[in-house]
Coordinates of C-alpha atoms in Angstrom, one line a residue:
X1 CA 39.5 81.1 53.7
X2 CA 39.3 79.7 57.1
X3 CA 35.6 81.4 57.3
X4 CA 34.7 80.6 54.1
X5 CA 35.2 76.8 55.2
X6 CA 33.1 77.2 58.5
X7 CA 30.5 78.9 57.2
X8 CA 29.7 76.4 53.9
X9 CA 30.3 73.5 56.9
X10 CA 27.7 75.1 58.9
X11 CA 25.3 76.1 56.3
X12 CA 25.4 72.2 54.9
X13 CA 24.5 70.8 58.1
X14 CA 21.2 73.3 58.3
X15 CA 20.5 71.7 54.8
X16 CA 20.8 68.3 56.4
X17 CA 18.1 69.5 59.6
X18 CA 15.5 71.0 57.2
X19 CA 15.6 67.7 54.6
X20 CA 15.4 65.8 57.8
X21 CA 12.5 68.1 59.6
X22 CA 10.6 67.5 55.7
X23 CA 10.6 63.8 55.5
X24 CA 7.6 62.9 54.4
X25 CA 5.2 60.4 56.1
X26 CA 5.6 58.1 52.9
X27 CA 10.0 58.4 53.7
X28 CA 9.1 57.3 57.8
X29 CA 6.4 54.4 56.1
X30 CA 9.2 53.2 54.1
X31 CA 12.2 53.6 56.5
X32 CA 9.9 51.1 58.8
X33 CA 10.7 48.1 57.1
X34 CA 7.4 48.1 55.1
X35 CA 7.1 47.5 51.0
X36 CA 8.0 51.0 49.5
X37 CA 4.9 53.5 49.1
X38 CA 3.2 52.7 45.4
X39 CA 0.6 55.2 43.6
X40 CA 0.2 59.0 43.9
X41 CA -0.1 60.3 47.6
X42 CA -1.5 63.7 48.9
X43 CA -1.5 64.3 52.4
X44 CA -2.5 67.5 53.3
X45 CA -3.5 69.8 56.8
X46 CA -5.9 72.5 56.2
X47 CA -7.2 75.0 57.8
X48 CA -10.8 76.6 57.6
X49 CA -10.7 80.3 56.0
X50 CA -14.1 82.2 55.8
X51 CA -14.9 84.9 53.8
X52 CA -18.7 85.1 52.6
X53 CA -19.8 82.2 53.9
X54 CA -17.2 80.6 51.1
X55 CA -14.6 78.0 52.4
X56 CA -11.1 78.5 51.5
X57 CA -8.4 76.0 51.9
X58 CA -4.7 76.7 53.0
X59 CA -2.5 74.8 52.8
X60 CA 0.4 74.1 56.2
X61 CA 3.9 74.0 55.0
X62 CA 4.6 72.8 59.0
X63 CA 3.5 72.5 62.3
X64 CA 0.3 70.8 63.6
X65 CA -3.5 71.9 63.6
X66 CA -3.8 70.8 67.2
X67 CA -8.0 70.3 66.2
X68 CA -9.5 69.3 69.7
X69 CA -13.0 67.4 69.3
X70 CA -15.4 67.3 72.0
X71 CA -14.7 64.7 74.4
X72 CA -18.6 63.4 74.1
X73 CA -21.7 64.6 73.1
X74 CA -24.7 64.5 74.9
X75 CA -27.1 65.8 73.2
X76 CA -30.1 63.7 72.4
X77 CA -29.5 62.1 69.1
X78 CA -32.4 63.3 66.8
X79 CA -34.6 60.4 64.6
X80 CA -33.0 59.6 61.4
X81 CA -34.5 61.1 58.7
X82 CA -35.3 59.1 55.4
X83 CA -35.9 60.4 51.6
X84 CA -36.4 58.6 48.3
X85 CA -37.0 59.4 44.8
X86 CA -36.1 59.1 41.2
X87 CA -33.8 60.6 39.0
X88 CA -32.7 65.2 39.3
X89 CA -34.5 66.2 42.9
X90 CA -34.1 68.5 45.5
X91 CA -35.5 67.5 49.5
X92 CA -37.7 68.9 51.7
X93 CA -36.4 71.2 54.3
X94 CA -34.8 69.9 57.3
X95 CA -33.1 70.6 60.0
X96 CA -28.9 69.7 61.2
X97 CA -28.3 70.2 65.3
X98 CA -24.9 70.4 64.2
X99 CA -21.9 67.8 64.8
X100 CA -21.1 64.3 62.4
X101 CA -23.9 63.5 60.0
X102 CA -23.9 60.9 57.9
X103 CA -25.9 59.8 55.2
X104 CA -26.7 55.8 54.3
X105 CA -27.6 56.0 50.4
X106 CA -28.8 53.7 47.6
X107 CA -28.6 54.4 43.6
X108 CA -29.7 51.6 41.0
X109 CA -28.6 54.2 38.1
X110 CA -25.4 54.2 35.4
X111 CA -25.0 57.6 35.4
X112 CA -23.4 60.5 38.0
X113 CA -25.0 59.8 41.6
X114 CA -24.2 63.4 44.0
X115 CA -25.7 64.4 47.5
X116 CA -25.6 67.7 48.6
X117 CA -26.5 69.5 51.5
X118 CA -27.7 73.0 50.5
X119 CA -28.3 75.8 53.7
X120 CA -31.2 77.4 53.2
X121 CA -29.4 80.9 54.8
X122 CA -26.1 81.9 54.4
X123 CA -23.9 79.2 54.7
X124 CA -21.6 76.5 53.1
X125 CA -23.0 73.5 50.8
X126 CA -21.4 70.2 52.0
X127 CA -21.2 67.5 48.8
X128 CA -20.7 64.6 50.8
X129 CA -21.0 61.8 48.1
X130 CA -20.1 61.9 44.0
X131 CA -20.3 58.4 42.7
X132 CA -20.7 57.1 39.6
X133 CA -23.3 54.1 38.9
X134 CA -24.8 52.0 41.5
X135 CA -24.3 52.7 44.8
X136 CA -25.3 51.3 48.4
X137 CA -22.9 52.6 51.1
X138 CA -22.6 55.6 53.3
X139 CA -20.2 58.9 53.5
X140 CA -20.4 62.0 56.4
X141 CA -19.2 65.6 57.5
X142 CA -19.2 67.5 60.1
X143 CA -22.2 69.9 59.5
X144 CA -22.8 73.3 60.8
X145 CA -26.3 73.4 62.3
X146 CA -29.0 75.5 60.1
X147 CA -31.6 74.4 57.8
X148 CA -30.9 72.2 54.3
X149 CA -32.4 70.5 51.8
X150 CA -30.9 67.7 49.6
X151 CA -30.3 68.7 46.0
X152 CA -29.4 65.0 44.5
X153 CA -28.2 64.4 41.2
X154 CA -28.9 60.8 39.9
X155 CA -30.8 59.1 36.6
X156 CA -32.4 56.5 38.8
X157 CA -34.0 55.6 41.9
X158 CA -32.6 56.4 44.8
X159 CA -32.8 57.0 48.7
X160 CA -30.9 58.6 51.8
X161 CA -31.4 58.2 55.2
X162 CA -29.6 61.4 57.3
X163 CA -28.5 60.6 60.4
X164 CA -26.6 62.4 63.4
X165 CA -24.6 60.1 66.0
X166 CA -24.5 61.3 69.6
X167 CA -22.1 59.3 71.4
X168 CA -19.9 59.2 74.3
X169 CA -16.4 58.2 75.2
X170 CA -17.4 55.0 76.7
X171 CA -19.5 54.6 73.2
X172 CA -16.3 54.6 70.7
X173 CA -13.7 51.6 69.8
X174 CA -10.5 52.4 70.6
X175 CA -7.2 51.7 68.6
X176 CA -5.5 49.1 67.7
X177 CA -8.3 48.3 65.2
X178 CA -8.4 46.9 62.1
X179 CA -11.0 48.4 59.4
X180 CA -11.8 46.5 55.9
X181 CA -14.1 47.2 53.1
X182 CA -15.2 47.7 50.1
X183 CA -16.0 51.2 47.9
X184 CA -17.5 54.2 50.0
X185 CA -18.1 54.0 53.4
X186 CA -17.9 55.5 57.2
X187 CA -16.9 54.1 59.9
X188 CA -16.9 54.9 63.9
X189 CA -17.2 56.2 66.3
X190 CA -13.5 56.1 67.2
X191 CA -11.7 57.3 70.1
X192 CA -8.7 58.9 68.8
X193 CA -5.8 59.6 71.0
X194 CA -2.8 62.3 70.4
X195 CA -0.4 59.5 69.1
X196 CA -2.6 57.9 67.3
X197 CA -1.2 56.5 63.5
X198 CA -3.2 55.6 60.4
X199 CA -2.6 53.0 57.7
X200 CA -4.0 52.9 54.7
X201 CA -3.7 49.8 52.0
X202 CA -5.4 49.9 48.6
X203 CA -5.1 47.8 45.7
X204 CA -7.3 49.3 43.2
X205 CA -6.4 51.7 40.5
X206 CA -9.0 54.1 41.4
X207 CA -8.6 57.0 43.3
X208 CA -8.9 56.5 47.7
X209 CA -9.8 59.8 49.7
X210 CA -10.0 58.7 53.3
X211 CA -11.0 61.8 56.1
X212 CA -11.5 62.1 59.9
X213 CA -14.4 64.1 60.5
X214 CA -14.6 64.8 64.4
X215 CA -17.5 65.0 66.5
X216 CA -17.0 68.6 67.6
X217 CA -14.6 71.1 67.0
X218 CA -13.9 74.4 67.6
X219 CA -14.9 76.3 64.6
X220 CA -11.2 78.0 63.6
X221 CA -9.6 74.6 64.1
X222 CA -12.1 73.1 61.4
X223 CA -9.5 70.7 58.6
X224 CA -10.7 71.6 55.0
X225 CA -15.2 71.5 55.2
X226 CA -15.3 70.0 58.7
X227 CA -12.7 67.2 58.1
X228 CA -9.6 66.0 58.5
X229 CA -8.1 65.2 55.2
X230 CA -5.7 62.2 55.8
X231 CA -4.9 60.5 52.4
X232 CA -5.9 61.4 49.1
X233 CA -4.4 59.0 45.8
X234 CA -4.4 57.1 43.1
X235 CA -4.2 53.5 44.2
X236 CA -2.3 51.0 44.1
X237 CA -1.5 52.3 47.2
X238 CA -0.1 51.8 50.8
X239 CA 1.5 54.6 53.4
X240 CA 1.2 55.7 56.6
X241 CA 0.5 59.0 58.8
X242 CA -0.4 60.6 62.2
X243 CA -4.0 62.1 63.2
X244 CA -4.2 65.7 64.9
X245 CA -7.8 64.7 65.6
X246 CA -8.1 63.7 69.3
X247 CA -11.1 62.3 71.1
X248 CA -14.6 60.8 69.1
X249 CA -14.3 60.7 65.9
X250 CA -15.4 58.8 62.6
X251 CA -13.4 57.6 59.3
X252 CA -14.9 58.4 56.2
X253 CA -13.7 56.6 53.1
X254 CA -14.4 57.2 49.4
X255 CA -13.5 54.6 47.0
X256 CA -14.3 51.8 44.7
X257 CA -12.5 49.0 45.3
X258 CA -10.9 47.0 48.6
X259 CA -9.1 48.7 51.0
X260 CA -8.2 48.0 54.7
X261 CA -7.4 50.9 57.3
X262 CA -5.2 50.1 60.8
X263 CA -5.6 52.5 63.7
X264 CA -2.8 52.2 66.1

């Protein structure tokens, strides 16, 4: 009997060490003296699968990526390039060097407004903004280099300028910061350290997807389509996480109403 005993003593404290190893971010958030979490959270580490040029997500049950960017970039930064037109179009060819690339976009339509990079060769299409209605903001990705064009989906007028940001160490803010803003945006760059914390505060009742996308990466270290996913809910909402991230890199926030990010 004694054994018996022992061993259902023993096993209940391994219990206790794996519920307390699984405490999610949201638990920490709300164990720090902060209002408790509201709205539908998912914060999730991925890692980069190929298989015929398709990506595949899987999901981490533990453990971190450890995703290293590059600590700068100095490759010339190329010209921005700029399109425009009206309603179901597809780009001219271009070219991506590779790295961040973000697009600044306007849409005076009611209807679906999408921009997607299509590779002209084997390769992965990046959708990098799905909006609804009008729309003057930004959103970016890490994008491997190759050739695209720009399929755009949109019953209006519209345009996009593409560019690629080059910047050093000595370029990038550097936490504490404070971000604010309203609907879809990116911001950076940002120097991002190994302890470095995100917050994320959201009042709408909208869905808020907010992703660090790094300036360079190794390629089997890539986070879900060249990003780092780092919240994804249905506001209102408020929590709390860590970044694996380290080094430049850029927040990218989709959304529709206010929200405020803090970087410590």
């Amino acid at each position: 009997m004694s054994y018996v005993t022992s061993f259902l003593s023993n096993f209940s404290i391994v219990l206790g060490i794996v519920a307390s190893l699984m405490k999610s971010p949201l638990a920490i958030f709300s164990e720090s003296g902060v209002e408790p979490i509201v709205g539908r959270l998912t914060v999730r580490r991925r890692t980069l699968l190929r298989s015929s040029g398709i990506i595949v997500g899987a999901a981490l049950t533990g453990g971190s990526i450890g995703a290293t960017a590059a600590e700068s970039d100095e490759r010339e930064e190329p010209e921005p390039l700029e399109f425009d037109g009206e309603g179901v179009s597809v780009t001219d060819e271009f070219s991506i060097d590779g790295g961040p690339t973000v697009i600044e976009a306007t849409h005076d339509g009611n209807s679906t407004f999408v921009i997607q990079f299509v590779p002209l060769e084997d390769g992965v299409d990046y959708r990098l903004l799905e909006h609804t209605g009008e729309f003057d903001g930004s959103a970016g990705a890490f994008v491997e280099e190759g050739s695209y064009v720009i399929y755009v989906d949109a019953d209006g007028a519209w345009d996009v300028v593409v560019r690629q940001p080059r910047v050093s160490d000595d370029d990038a803010e550097r936490p504490p910061l404070t971000i604010e803003g309203t609907g879809s945006n990116w911001s950076g760059p940002i120097l991002f350290e190994e302890t470095t914390r995100i917050a994320a505060f959201y009042e709408d009742n909208s869905n808020i997807r907010v992703e660090v996308v790094p300036q360079g990466i190794d390629d089997t270290e890539f986070v879900w389509n060249g990003s780092e996913l780092v919240f994804d809910a249905i506001g209102p909402f408020a929590g709390v996480t860590s970044i694996n991230t380290e080094d430049v890199g850029y927040i990218d926030i989709t959304a529709v109403g206010d929200w405020t990010i803090e970087l410590t």
